[in-house]
Short mmCIF file of C-alpha atoms in Angstrom, two decimals:
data_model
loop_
_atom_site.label_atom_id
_atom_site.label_comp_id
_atom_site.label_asym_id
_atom_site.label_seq_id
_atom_site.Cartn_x
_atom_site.Cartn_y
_atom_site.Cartn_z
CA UNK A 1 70.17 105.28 -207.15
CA UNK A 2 68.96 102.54 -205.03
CA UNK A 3 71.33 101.82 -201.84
CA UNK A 4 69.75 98.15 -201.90
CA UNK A 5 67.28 96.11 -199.59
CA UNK A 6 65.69 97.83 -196.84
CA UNK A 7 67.60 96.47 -193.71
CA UNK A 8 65.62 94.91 -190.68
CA UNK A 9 66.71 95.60 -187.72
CA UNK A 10 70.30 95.15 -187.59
CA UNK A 11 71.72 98.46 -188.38
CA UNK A 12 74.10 98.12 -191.12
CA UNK A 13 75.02 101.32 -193.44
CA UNK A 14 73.70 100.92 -197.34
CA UNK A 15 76.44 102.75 -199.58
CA UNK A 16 75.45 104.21 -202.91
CA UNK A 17 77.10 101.94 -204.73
CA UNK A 18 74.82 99.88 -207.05
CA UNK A 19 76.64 97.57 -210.42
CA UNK A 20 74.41 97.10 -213.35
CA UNK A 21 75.00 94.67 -216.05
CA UNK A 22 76.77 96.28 -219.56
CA UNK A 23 75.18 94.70 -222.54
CA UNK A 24 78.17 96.66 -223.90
CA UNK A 25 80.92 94.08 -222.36
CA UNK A 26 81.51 91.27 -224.99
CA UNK A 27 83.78 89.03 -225.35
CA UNK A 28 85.39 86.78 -228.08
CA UNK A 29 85.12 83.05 -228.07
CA UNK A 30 84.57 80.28 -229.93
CA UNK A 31 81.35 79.52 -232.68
CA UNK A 32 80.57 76.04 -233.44
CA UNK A 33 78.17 76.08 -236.53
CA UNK A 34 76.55 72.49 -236.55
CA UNK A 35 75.14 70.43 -239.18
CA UNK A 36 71.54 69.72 -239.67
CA UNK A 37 70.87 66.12 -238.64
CA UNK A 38 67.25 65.99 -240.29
CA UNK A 39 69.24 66.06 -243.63
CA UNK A 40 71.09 64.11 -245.57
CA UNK A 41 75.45 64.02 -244.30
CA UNK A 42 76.77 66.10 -247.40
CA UNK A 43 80.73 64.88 -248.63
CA UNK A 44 81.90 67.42 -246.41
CA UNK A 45 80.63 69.38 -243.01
CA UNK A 46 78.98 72.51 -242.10
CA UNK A 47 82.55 73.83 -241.30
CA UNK A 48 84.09 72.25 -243.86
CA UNK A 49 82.36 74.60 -246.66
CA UNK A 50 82.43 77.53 -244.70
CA UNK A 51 86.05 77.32 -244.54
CA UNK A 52 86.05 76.62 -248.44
CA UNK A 53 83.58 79.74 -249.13
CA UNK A 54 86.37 81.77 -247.11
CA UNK A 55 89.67 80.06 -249.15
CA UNK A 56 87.26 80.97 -252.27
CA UNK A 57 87.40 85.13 -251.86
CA UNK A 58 89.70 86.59 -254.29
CA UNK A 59 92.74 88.72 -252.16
CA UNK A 60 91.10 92.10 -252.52
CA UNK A 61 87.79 90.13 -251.20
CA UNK A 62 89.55 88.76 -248.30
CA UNK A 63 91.20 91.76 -247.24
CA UNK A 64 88.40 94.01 -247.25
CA UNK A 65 86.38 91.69 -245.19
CA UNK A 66 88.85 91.48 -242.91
CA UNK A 67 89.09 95.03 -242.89
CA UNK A 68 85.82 95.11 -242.06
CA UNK A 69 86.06 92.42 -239.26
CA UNK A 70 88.85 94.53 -237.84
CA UNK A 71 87.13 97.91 -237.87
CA UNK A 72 84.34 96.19 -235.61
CA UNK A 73 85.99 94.48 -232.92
CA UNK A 74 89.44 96.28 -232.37
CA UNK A 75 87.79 99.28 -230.34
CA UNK A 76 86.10 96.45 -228.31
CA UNK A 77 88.88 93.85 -227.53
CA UNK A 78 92.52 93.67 -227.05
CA UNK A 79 94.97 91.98 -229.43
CA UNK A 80 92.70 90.76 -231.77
CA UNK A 81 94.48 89.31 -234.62
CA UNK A 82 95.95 87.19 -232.29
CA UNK A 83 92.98 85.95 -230.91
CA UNK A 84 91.83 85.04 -234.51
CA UNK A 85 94.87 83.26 -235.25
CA UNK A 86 94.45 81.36 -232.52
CA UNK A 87 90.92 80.54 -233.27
CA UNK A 88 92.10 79.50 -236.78
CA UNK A 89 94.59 77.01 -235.15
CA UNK A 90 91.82 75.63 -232.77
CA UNK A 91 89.91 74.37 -235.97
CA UNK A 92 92.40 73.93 -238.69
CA UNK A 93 92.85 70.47 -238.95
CA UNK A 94 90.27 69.55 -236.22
CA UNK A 95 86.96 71.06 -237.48
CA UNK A 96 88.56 71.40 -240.76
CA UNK A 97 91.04 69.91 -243.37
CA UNK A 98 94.35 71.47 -242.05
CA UNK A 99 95.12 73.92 -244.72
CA UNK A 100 97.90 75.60 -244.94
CA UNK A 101 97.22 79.30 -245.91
CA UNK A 102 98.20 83.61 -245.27
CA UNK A 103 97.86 84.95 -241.84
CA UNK A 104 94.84 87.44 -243.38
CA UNK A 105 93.39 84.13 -244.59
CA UNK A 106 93.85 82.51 -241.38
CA UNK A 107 92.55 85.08 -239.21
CA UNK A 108 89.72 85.57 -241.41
CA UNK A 109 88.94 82.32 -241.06
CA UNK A 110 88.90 82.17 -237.53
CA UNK A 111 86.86 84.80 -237.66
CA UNK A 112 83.94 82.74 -239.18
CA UNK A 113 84.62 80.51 -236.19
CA UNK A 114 84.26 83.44 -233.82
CA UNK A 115 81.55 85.40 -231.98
CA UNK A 116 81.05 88.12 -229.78
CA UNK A 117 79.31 87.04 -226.31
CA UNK A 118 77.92 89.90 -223.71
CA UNK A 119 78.80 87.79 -220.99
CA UNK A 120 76.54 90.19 -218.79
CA UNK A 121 73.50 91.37 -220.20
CA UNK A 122 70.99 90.47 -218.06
CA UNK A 123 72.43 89.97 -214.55
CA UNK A 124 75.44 91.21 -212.61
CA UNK A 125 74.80 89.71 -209.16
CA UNK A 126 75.84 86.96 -206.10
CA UNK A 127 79.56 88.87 -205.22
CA UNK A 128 82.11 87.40 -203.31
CA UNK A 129 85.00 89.83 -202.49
CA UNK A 130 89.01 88.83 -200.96
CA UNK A 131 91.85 90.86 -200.55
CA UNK A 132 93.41 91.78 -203.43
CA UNK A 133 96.95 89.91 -204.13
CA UNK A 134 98.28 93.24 -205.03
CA UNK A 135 98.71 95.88 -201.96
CA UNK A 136 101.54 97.59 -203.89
CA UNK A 137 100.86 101.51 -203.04
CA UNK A 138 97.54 101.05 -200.91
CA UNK A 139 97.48 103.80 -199.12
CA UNK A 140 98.26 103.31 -194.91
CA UNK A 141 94.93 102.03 -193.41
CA UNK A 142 93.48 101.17 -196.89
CA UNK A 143 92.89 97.94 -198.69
CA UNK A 144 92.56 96.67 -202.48
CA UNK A 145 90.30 94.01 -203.06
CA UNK A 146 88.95 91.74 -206.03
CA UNK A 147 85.24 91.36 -206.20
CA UNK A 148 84.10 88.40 -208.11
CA UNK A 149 80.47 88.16 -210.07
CA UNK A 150 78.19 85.83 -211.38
CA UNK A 151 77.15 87.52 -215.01
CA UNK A 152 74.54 86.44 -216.79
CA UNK A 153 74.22 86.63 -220.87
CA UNK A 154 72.83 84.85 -224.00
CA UNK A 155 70.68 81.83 -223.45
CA UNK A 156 70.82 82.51 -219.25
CA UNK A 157 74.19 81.51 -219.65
CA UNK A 158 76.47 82.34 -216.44
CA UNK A 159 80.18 83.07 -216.40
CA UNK A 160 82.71 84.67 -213.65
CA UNK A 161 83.68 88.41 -214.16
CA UNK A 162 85.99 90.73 -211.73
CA UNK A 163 85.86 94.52 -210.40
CA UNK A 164 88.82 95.73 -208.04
CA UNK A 165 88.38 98.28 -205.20
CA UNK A 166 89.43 100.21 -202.31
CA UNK A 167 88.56 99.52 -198.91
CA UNK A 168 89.25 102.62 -196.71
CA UNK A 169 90.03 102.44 -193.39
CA UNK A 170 86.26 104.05 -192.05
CA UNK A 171 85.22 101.65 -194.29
CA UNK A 172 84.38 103.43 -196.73
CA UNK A 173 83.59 101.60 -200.46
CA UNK A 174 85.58 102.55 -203.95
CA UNK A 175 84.97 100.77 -206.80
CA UNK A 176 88.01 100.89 -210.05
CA UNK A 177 86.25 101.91 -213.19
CA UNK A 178 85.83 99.07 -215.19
CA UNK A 179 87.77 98.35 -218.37
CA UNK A 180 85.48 98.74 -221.99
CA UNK A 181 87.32 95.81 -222.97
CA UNK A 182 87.36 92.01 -222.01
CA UNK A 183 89.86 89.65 -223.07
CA UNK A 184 89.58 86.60 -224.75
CA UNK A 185 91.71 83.67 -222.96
CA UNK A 186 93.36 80.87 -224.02
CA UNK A 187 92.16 78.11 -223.03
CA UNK A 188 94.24 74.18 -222.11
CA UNK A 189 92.57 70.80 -221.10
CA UNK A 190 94.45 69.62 -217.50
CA UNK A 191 93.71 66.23 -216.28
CA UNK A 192 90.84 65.98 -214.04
CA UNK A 193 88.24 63.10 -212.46
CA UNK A 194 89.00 60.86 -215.13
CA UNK A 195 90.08 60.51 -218.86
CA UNK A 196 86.38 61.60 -219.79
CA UNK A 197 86.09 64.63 -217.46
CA UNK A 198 89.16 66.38 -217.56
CA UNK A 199 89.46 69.86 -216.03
CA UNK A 200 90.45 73.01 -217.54
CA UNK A 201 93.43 75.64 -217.67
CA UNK A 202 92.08 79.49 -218.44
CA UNK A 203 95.47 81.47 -219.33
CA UNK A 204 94.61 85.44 -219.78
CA UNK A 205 97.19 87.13 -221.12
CA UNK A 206 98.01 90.77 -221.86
CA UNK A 207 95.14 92.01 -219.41
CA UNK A 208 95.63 95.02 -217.93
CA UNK A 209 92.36 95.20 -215.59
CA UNK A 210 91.56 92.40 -213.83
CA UNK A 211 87.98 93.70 -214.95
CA UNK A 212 88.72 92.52 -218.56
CA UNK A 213 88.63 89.28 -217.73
CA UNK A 214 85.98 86.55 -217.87
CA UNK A 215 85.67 82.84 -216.82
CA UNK A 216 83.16 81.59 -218.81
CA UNK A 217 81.65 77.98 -219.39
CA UNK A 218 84.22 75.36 -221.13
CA UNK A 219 83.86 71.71 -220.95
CA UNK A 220 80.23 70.15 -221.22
CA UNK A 221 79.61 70.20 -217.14
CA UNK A 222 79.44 73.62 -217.39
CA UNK A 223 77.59 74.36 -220.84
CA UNK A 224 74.88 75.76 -219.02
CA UNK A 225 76.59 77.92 -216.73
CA UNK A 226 79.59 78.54 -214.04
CA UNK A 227 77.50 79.81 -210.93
CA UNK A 228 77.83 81.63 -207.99
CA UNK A 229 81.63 81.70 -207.09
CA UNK A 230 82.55 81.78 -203.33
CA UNK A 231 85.57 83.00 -203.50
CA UNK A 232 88.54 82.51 -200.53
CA UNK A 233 91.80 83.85 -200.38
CA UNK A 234 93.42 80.23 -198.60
CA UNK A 235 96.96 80.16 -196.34
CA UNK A 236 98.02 77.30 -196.29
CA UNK A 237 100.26 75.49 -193.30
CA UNK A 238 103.34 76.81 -194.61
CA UNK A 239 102.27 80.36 -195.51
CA UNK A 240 101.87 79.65 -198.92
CA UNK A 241 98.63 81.64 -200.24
CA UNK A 242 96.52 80.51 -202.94
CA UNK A 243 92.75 82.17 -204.26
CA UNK A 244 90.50 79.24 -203.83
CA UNK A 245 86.76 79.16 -205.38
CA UNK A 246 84.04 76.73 -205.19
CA UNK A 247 81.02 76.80 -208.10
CA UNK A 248 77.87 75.02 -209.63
CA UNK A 249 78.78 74.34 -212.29
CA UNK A 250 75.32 73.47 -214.95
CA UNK A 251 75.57 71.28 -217.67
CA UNK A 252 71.85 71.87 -218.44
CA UNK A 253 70.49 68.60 -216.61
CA UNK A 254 72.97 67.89 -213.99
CA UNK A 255 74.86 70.97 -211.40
CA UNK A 256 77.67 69.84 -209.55
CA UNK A 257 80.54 71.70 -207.61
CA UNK A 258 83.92 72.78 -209.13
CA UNK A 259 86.94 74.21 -207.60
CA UNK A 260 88.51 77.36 -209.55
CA UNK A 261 92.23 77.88 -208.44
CA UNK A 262 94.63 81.20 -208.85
CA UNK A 263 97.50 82.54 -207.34
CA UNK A 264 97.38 85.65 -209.66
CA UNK A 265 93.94 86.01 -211.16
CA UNK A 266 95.90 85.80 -214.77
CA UNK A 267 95.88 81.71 -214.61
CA UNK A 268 92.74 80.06 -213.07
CA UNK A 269 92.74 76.11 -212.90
CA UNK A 270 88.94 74.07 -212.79
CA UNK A 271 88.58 70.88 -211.63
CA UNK A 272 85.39 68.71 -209.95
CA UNK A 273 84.99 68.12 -206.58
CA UNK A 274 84.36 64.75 -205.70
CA UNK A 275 82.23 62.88 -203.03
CA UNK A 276 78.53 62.78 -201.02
CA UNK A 277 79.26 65.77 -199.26
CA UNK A 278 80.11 67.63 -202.74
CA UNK A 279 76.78 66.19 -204.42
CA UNK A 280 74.95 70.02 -203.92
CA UNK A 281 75.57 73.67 -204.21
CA UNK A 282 76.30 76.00 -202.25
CA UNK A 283 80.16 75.13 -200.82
CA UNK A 284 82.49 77.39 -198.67
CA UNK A 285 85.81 76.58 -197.93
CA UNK A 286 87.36 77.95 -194.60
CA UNK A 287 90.50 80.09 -195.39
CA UNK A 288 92.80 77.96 -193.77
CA UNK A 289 93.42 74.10 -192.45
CA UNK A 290 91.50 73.17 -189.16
CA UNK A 291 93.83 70.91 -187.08
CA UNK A 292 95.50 69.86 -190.42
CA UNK A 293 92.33 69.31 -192.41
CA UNK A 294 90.54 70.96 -195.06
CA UNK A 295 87.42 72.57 -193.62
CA UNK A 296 84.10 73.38 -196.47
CA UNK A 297 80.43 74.24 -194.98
CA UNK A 298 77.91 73.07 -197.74
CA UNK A 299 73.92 72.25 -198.17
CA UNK A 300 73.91 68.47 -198.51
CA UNK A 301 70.18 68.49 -198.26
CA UNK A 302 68.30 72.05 -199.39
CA UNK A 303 67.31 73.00 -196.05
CA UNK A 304 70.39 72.75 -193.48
CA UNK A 305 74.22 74.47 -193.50
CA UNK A 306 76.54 71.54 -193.33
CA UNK A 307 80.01 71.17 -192.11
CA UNK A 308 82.70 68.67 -193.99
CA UNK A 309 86.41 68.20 -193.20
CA UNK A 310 88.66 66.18 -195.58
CA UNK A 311 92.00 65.54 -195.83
CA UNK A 312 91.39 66.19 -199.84
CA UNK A 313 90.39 69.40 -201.18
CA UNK A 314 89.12 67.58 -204.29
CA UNK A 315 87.22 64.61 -201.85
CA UNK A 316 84.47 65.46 -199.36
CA UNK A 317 82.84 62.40 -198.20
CA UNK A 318 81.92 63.00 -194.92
CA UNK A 319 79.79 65.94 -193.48
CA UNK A 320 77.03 66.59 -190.48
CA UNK A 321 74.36 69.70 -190.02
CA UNK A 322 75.66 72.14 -188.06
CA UNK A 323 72.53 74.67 -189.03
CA UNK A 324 69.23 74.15 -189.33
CA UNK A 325 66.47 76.98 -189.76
CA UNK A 326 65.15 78.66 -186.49
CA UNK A 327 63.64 82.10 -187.24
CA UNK A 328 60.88 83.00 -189.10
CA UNK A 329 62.58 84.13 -192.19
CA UNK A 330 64.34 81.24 -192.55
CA UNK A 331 61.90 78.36 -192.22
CA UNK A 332 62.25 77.05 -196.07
CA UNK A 333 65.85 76.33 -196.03
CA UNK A 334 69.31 78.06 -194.80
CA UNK A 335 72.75 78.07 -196.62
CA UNK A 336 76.30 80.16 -196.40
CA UNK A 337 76.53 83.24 -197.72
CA UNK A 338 80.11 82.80 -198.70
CA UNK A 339 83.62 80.95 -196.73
CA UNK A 340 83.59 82.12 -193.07
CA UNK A 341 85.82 85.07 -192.13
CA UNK A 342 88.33 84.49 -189.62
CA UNK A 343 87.97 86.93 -186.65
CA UNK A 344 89.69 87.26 -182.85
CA UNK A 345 86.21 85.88 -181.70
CA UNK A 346 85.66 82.98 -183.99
CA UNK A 347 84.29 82.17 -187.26
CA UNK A 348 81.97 84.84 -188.98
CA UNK A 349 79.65 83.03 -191.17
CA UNK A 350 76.93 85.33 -193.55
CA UNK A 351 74.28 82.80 -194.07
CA UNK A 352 71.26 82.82 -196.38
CA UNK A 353 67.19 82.11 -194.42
CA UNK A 354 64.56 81.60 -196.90
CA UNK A 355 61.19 82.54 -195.80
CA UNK A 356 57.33 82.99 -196.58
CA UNK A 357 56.90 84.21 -200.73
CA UNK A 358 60.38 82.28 -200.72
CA UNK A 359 62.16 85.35 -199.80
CA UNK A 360 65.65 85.59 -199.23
CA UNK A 361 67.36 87.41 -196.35
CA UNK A 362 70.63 87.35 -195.32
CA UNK A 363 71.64 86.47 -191.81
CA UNK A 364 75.35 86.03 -189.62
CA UNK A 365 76.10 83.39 -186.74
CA UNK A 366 79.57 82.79 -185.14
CA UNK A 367 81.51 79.78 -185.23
CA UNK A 368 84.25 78.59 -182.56
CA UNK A 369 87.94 78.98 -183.92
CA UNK A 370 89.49 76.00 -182.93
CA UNK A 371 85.94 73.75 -182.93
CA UNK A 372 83.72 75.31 -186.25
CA UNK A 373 80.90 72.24 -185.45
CA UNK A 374 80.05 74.17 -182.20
CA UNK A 375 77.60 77.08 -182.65
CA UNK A 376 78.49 80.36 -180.26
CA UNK A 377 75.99 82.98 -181.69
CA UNK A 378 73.49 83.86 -183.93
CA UNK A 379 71.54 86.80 -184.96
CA UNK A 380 67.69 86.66 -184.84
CA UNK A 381 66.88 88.93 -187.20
CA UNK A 382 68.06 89.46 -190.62
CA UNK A 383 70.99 91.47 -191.23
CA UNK A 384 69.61 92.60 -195.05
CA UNK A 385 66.36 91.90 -196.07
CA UNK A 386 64.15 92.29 -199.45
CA UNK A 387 62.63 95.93 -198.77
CA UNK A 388 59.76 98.10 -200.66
CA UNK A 389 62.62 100.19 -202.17
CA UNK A 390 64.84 97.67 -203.93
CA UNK A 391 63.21 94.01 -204.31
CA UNK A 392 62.64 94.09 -207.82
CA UNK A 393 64.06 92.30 -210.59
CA UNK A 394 64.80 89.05 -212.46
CA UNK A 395 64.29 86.95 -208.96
CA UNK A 396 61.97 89.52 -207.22
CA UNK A 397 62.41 89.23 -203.25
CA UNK A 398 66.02 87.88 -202.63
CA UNK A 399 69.07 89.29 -201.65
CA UNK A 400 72.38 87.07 -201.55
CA UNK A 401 76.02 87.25 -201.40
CA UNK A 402 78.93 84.31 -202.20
CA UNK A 403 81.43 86.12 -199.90
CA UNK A 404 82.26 89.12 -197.81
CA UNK A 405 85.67 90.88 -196.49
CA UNK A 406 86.81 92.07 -192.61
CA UNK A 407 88.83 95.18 -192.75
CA UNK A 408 89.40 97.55 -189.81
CA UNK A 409 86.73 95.44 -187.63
CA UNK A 410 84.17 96.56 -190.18
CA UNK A 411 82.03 93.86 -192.35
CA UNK A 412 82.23 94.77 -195.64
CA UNK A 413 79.25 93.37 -197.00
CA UNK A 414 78.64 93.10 -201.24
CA UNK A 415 75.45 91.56 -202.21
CA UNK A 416 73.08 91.23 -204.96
CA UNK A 417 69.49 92.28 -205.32
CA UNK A 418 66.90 90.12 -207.13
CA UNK A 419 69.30 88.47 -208.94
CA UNK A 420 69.82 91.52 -210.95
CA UNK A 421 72.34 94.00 -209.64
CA UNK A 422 74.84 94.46 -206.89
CA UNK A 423 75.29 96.53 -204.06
CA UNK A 424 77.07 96.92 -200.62
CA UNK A 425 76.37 97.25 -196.99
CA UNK A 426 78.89 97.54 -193.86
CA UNK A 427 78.60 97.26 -190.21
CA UNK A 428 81.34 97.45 -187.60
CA UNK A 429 82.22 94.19 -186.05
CA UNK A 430 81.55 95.09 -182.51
CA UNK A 431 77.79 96.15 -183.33
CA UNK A 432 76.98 93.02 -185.24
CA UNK A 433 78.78 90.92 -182.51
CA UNK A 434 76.54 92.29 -180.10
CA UNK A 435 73.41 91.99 -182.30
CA UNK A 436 74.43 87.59 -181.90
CA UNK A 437 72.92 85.67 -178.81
#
């Protein structure tokens, strides 16, 4: 198994840990069949007769289809008939004439309006990993964690899945084992920018993994994809803790950045952010206010790391380079590799350097406490780097991460490979401090 890119210089530890994308993970959500616009608009839609064909089965039709429908997605997801019911309600009277019929009928119907999705496929990559909100019978020394990931299925679509873990107190990497189901959420429109771009509420109930669940694309800003989570676990002034996450979100022409919201990882809340300073990808939000403001390191312009402060988390107007690429391996552009880890000495920022055959590397600099605009240290070399033994892949060359955890004054360091898979590296804090200048 590969332990991941081939480090340079800095001399961080490769575990033999390495996640691969399950074409086996599906989950349920909802199938829009459209009409054909080249034709003629029949009396009634696409949907319409589909519905009718269904309402048309004699009973012992009906029921052995949905016998059949049953027998093929039980083992695979939990609480199905529910899920179909549901379904049925989305369209009944929406998509269709609201018909009032048996709950077999119904939840064969919303069958028809159903389909499987392997939200991860092709890609299980970019991690971002906080403490878990559960520490409930950690062992002393130990820590649970959630590691978010960008998965990649059908049409290069992305969406948000979970893994939980064990952080020992050497250091030391264990990964849950991963449910073989997913659920299928429920989802609610919240109000958002405006009347026209409202945000979303993503209620997963009866999990009993956080592995089993998946964020994936919802309104029409995000048809093409929710990307690249950086994940935060945010206190705010009065202690009150919160799991903060900024995205791209792609609607296929235009990416912009969203803010994901969760105090329990069973209800998530999406929203835009809003403002110049939110106009790119690539934002980190600091884990807690800077003298009373919110605090968000971005890439305004493809080449620099910025820093914005608002008194909005949903407004960043304002913002000013406080990176710019200096080594060789980062010449193209710099950005964060996730929201800056609060340490005794400062700020700990993982940053990305692009370099020559646009290769990514992944590199650390420290930021003052009180001050994050002022610079105190920065490695010169890479701390991961594309190597001979692991570079290949759907993005050959790059290595990234949205996010990485502190525990025991060791950097626990997930991060993807090629865009394909994802693996993990640590280093204790003192040696990487002393690696800065």
């Amino acid at each position: 198994m590969p332990h991941g890119a081939t480090i340079t210089h800095l001399p961080v530890a490769h575990l033999p840990i390495a996640l691969h994308p399950d074409a086996a993970r599906v989950v349920i959500r909802p199938f829009v069949p459209g009409d054909n616009p080249s034709v003629a608009v029949p009396a009634r839609s696409r949907a319409q007769r589909i519905a009718d064909r269904v309402l048309g089965l004699d009973e012992a039709e009906m029921r052995h289809e949905l016998q059949r429908v049953s027998a093929t997605l039980s083992p695979r997801h939990r609480d199905l008939d529910a899920v179909l019911l549901r379904r049925f309600h989305e369209v009944n009277g929406l998509m269709i004439d609201h018909c009032s019929v048996s709950p077999e009928q119904a939840r064969l119907i919303g069958a028809f309006f159903s389909e499987e999705y392997s939200f991860e496929a092709a890609a299980l990559f970019n991690p971002s990993m906080v403490l878990h909100p559960d520490q409930s019978g950690v062992p002393t020394g130990h820590a649970r964690f959630v590691l978010s990931l960008r998965a990649i299925g059908e049409g290069h679509i992305s969406s948000i899945t979970f893994r939980t873990g064990l952080c020992s107190a050497d250091g030391a990497v264990a990964l849950d084992a991963t449910s073989v189901q997913a659920l299928s959420p429920r989802t609610e429109l919240v109000p958002g920018v405006d009347t026209d771009d409202p945000g979303v509420r993503i209620i997963c109930e009866g999990g009993r993994h956080l592995s089993e669940i998946v964020v994936f694309p919802i309104t029409p800003r995000q048809r093409h994809g929710i990307e690249d989570l950086r994940l935060v676990r945010f206190t705010d002034d009065d202690g009150t803790i919160v799991y903060l996450g900024t995205y791209t979100a792609f609607s296929g022409s235009e990416a912009r950045q969203e803010l994901l919201r969760t105090a329990d990882f069973t209800e998530f809340e999406m929203s835009a952010l809003r403002g110049k300073a939110a106009a790119d990808k690539g934002m980190a939000l600091f884990p807690r206010r800077i003298g009373g403001r919110y605090a968000m390191l971005g890439r305004q312009d493809h080449e620099n790391v910025w820093l914005a402060m608002s008194d909005d988390l949903h407004v960043w107007e304002n913002s000013a380079v406080l990176l710019s690429p200096q080594w060789i391996w980062e010449f193209i552009q710099i950005g964060n590799g996730g929201s800056p880890i609060e340490i005794d000495e400062g700020w700990l920022v993982i940053t990305h350097g692009v370099g020559a055959a646009r290769a990514y590397c992944l590199g650390v600099c420290l930021l003052d406490r009180d001050d994050p605009s002022k610079l105190l240290a920065r490695a010169a070399v890479p701390l991961v780097a594309p190597g001979l033994d692991a570079r290949d892949g759907y993005v050959p060359n790059v290595v990234y991460t949205c996010g990485a955890m502190v525990h025991n004054r060791t950097l626990i360091l997930p991060y993807a490979v090629a865009d394909s898979f994802t693996t993990f590296a640590t280093i204790p804090l003192d040696r990487l401090l002393a690696a800065m200048r």
